Amino acid sequence: MNTKLEENHTFSKGMQALESNDLLQAIDIFRSLVIQHPDEKDYWYCLASCLQKTSQYELALKAWAMTELLNESDPFPSYFAAICYYHLKNPQEGLKAIRFAKKKISEQNHVLLEEMKSLESKLETL
């Protein structure tokens, strides 16, 4: 990709594919973007989301890990990783991820905190 304009156009095409539920096309687009721009957290976030939505949990976990590295204060990559671990029936790693995510949110974020507690409970009973 030569210009920021081309990069933005490609990202827009990826978002359109994601929004229209053409997830395989979106994965191809976001994968090409993360290869060309490995330090762009938004591209990793979108790739991870698409992989997770297509039940490619192992690959999604790798993309969530990159998203986490690029934005350590964001609780969502760890939260979504915990969901992947839940689907993979790996409660040990899922509990680590959800507890790590819970450390990053404030008590004022009641909705997210309750969702995390619910997932934590499900992981504990797997």
PDB file of C-alpha atoms in Angstrom:
ATOM      1  CA  MET A   1       0.000   0.000   0.000  1.00  0.00           C
ATOM      2  CA  ASN A   2       1.522   3.249  -1.102  1.00  0.00           C
ATOM      3  CA  THR A   3      -0.564   5.930   0.504  1.00  0.00           C
ATOM      4  CA  LYS A   4      -2.610   6.550   3.586  1.00  0.00           C
ATOM      5  CA  LEU A   5      -5.576   7.185   1.276  1.00  0.00           C
ATOM      6  CA  GLU A   6      -5.266   3.673  -0.206  1.00  0.00           C
ATOM      7  CA  GLU A   7      -4.887   2.242   3.295  1.00  0.00           C
ATOM      8  CA  ASN A   8      -8.037   4.051   4.466  1.00  0.00           C
ATOM      9  CA  HIS A   9      -9.925   2.845   1.389  1.00  0.00           C
ATOM     10  CA  THR A  10      -8.873  -0.747   2.073  1.00  0.00           C
ATOM     11  CA  PHE A  11      -9.907  -0.429   5.722  1.00  0.00           C
ATOM     12  CA  SER A  12     -13.291   0.965   4.635  1.00  0.00           C
ATOM     13  CA  LYS A  13     -13.768  -2.018   2.313  1.00  0.00           C
ATOM     14  CA  GLY A  14     -12.955  -4.334   5.225  1.00  0.00           C
ATOM     15  CA  MET A  15     -15.466  -2.592   7.454  1.00  0.00           C
ATOM     16  CA  GLN A  16     -18.133  -2.792   4.738  1.00  0.00           C
ATOM     17  CA  ALA A  17     -17.478  -6.523   4.386  1.00  0.00           C
ATOM     18  CA  LEU A  18     -17.678  -6.927   8.168  1.00  0.00           C
ATOM     19  CA  GLU A  19     -20.908  -4.931   8.426  1.00  0.00           C
ATOM     20  CA  SER A  20     -22.508  -6.912   5.584  1.00  0.00           C
ATOM     21  CA  ASN A  21     -21.444 -10.138   7.307  1.00  0.00           C
ATOM     22  CA  ASP A  22     -19.080 -11.124   4.471  1.00  0.00           C
ATOM     23  CA  LEU A  23     -16.654 -12.293   7.114  1.00  0.00           C
ATOM     24  CA  LEU A  24     -14.311 -14.304   4.886  1.00  0.00           C
ATOM     25  CA  GLN A  25     -13.779 -11.263   2.655  1.00  0.00           C
ATOM     26  CA  ALA A  26     -13.284  -9.097   5.740  1.00  0.00           C
ATOM     27  CA  ILE A  27     -10.715 -11.559   7.110  1.00  0.00           C
ATOM     28  CA  ASP A  28      -8.753 -11.407   3.849  1.00  0.00           C
ATOM     29  CA  ILE A  29      -8.772  -7.615   3.882  1.00  0.00           C
ATOM     30  CA  PHE A  30      -7.830  -7.215   7.548  1.00  0.00           C
ATOM     31  CA  ARG A  31      -5.172  -9.919   7.262  1.00  0.00           C
ATOM     32  CA  SER A  32      -3.541  -7.997   4.413  1.00  0.00           C
ATOM     33  CA  LEU A  33      -3.711  -4.809   6.472  1.00  0.00           C
ATOM     34  CA  VAL A  34      -2.043  -6.347   9.544  1.00  0.00           C
ATOM     35  CA  ILE A  35       0.714  -7.790   7.353  1.00  0.00           C
ATOM     36  CA  GLN A  36       1.402  -4.351   5.906  1.00  0.00           C
ATOM     37  CA  HIS A  37       0.799  -2.443   9.157  1.00  0.00           C
ATOM     38  CA  PRO A  38       1.554  -4.775  12.077  1.00  0.00           C
ATOM     39  CA  ASP A  39       1.529  -1.927  14.593  1.00  0.00           C
ATOM     40  CA  GLU A  40      -2.049  -0.816  13.869  1.00  0.00           C
ATOM     41  CA  LYS A  41      -4.271  -2.035  16.712  1.00  0.00           C
ATOM     42  CA  ASP A  42      -7.558  -1.321  14.930  1.00  0.00           C
ATOM     43  CA  TYR A  43      -6.659  -3.685  12.097  1.00  0.00           C
ATOM     44  CA  TRP A  44      -5.783  -6.444  14.561  1.00  0.00           C
ATOM     45  CA  TYR A  45      -9.003  -5.789  16.473  1.00  0.00           C
ATOM     46  CA  CYS A  46     -11.107  -6.152  13.333  1.00  0.00           C
ATOM     47  CA  LEU A  47      -9.224  -9.273  12.235  1.00  0.00           C
ATOM     48  CA  ALA A  48      -9.639 -10.867  15.660  1.00  0.00           C
ATOM     49  CA  SER A  49     -13.337 -10.041  15.705  1.00  0.00           C
ATOM     50  CA  CYS A  50     -13.910 -11.597  12.270  1.00  0.00           C
ATOM     51  CA  LEU A  51     -11.944 -14.712  13.165  1.00  0.00           C
ATOM     52  CA  GLN A  52     -13.927 -15.105  16.367  1.00  0.00           C
ATOM     53  CA  LYS A  53     -17.245 -14.614  14.561  1.00  0.00           C
ATOM     54  CA  THR A  54     -16.286 -17.437  12.173  1.00  0.00           C
ATOM     55  CA  SER A  55     -15.394 -19.719  15.109  1.00  0.00           C
ATOM     56  CA  GLN A  56     -11.693 -19.675  14.249  1.00  0.00           C
ATOM     57  CA  TYR A  57     -10.904 -19.368  17.933  1.00  0.00           C
ATOM     58  CA  GLU A  58      -7.230 -20.385  17.888  1.00  0.00           C
ATOM     59  CA  LEU A  59      -6.445 -17.807  15.209  1.00  0.00           C
ATOM     60  CA  ALA A  60      -8.625 -15.235  16.940  1.00  0.00           C
ATOM     61  CA  LEU A  61      -6.627 -15.721  20.148  1.00  0.00           C
ATOM     62  CA  LYS A  62      -3.413 -14.839  18.314  1.00  0.00           C
ATOM     63  CA  ALA A  63      -4.992 -11.704  16.884  1.00  0.00           C
ATOM     64  CA  TRP A  64      -6.427 -10.736  20.288  1.00  0.00           C
ATOM     65  CA  ALA A  65      -2.934 -11.159  21.760  1.00  0.00           C
ATOM     66  CA  MET A  66      -1.532  -8.704  19.216  1.00  0.00           C
ATOM     67  CA  THR A  67      -4.372  -6.290  19.932  1.00  0.00           C
ATOM     68  CA  GLU A  68      -3.579  -6.595  23.642  1.00  0.00           C
ATOM     69  CA  LEU A  69       0.101  -5.851  23.067  1.00  0.00           C
ATOM     70  CA  LEU A  70      -0.712  -2.748  21.051  1.00  0.00           C
ATOM     71  CA  ASN A  71      -3.218  -1.366  23.567  1.00  0.00           C
ATOM     72  CA  GLU A  72      -2.523  -2.766  27.019  1.00  0.00           C
ATOM     73  CA  SER A  73      -5.112  -0.632  28.816  1.00  0.00           C
ATOM     74  CA  ASP A  74      -8.065  -1.945  26.775  1.00  0.00           C
ATOM     75  CA  PRO A  75      -9.977  -4.714  28.613  1.00  0.00           C
ATOM     76  CA  PHE A  76     -11.793  -5.968  25.523  1.00  0.00           C
ATOM     77  CA  PRO A  77      -9.040  -8.075  23.899  1.00  0.00           C
ATOM     78  CA  SER A  78      -8.682 -10.114  27.099  1.00  0.00           C
ATOM     79  CA  TYR A  79     -12.457 -10.329  27.485  1.00  0.00           C
ATOM     80  CA  PHE A  80     -12.920 -11.593  23.928  1.00  0.00           C
ATOM     81  CA  ALA A  81      -9.992 -13.981  24.377  1.00  0.00           C
ATOM     82  CA  ALA A  82     -11.779 -15.404  27.415  1.00  0.00           C
ATOM     83  CA  ILE A  83     -14.833 -16.015  25.237  1.00  0.00           C
ATOM     84  CA  CYS A  84     -12.626 -17.877  22.744  1.00  0.00           C
ATOM     85  CA  TYR A  85     -11.211 -20.005  25.549  1.00  0.00           C
ATOM     86  CA  TYR A  86     -14.756 -20.730  26.702  1.00  0.00           C
ATOM     87  CA  HIS A  87     -15.670 -22.035  23.250  1.00  0.00           C
ATOM     88  CA  LEU A  88     -12.441 -24.053  23.169  1.00  0.00           C
ATOM     89  CA  LYS A  89     -13.404 -25.519  26.557  1.00  0.00           C
ATOM     90  CA  ASN A  90     -10.205 -24.252  28.158  1.00  0.00           C
ATOM     91  CA  PRO A  91     -11.394 -22.810  31.471  1.00  0.00           C
ATOM     92  CA  GLN A  92      -7.916 -22.346  32.953  1.00  0.00           C
ATOM     93  CA  GLU A  93      -6.776 -19.929  30.242  1.00  0.00           C
ATOM     94  CA  GLY A  94     -10.224 -18.381  30.034  1.00  0.00           C
ATOM     95  CA  LEU A  95     -10.199 -17.553  33.729  1.00  0.00           C
ATOM     96  CA  LYS A  96      -6.740 -15.998  33.428  1.00  0.00           C
ATOM     97  CA  ALA A  97      -7.943 -13.848  30.542  1.00  0.00           C
ATOM     98  CA  ILE A  98     -11.189 -12.739  32.187  1.00  0.00           C
ATOM     99  CA  ARG A  99      -9.463 -11.887  35.468  1.00  0.00           C
ATOM    100  CA  PHE A 100      -6.829  -9.911  33.573  1.00  0.00           C
ATOM    101  CA  ALA A 101      -9.587  -8.021  31.745  1.00  0.00           C
ATOM    102  CA  LYS A 102     -11.461  -7.298  34.992  1.00  0.00           C
ATOM    103  CA  LYS A 103      -8.370  -5.572  36.392  1.00  0.00           C
ATOM    104  CA  LYS A 104      -8.560  -3.046  33.572  1.00  0.00           C
ATOM    105  CA  ILE A 105     -12.103  -1.805  34.051  1.00  0.00           C
ATOM    106  CA  SER A 106     -13.494   0.603  36.560  1.00  0.00           C
ATOM    107  CA  GLU A 107     -16.270  -0.205  38.981  1.00  0.00           C
ATOM    108  CA  GLN A 108     -18.393   2.416  37.193  1.00  0.00           C
ATOM    109  CA  ASN A 109     -18.610   0.202  34.112  1.00  0.00           C
ATOM    110  CA  HIS A 110     -21.332  -1.969  35.656  1.00  0.00           C
ATOM    111  CA  VAL A 111     -22.614  -3.551  32.445  1.00  0.00           C
ATOM    112  CA  LEU A 112     -19.222  -4.800  31.289  1.00  0.00           C
ATOM    113  CA  LEU A 113     -18.277  -5.878  34.785  1.00  0.00           C
ATOM    114  CA  GLU A 114     -21.477  -7.931  35.079  1.00  0.00           C
ATOM    115  CA  GLU A 115     -20.845  -9.540  31.681  1.00  0.00           C
ATOM    116  CA  MET A 116     -17.331 -10.432  32.786  1.00  0.00           C
ATOM    117  CA  LYS A 117     -18.575 -11.898  36.061  1.00  0.00           C
ATOM    118  CA  SER A 118     -21.113 -13.990  34.155  1.00  0.00           C
ATOM    119  CA  LEU A 119     -18.435 -15.322  31.809  1.00  0.00           C
ATOM    120  CA  GLU A 120     -16.138 -15.998  34.743  1.00  0.00           C
ATOM    121  CA  SER A 121     -18.882 -18.046  36.381  1.00  0.00           C
ATOM    122  CA  LYS A 122     -19.432 -20.053  33.179  1.00  0.00           C
ATOM    123  CA  LEU A 123     -15.695 -20.727  32.908  1.00  0.00           C
ATOM    124  CA  GLU A 124     -15.543 -21.889  36.513  1.00  0.00           C
ATOM    125  CA  THR A 125     -18.211 -24.505  35.829  1.00  0.00           C
ATOM    126  CA  LEU A 126     -16.727 -25.859  32.586  1.00  0.00           C
TER     127      LEU A 126
END
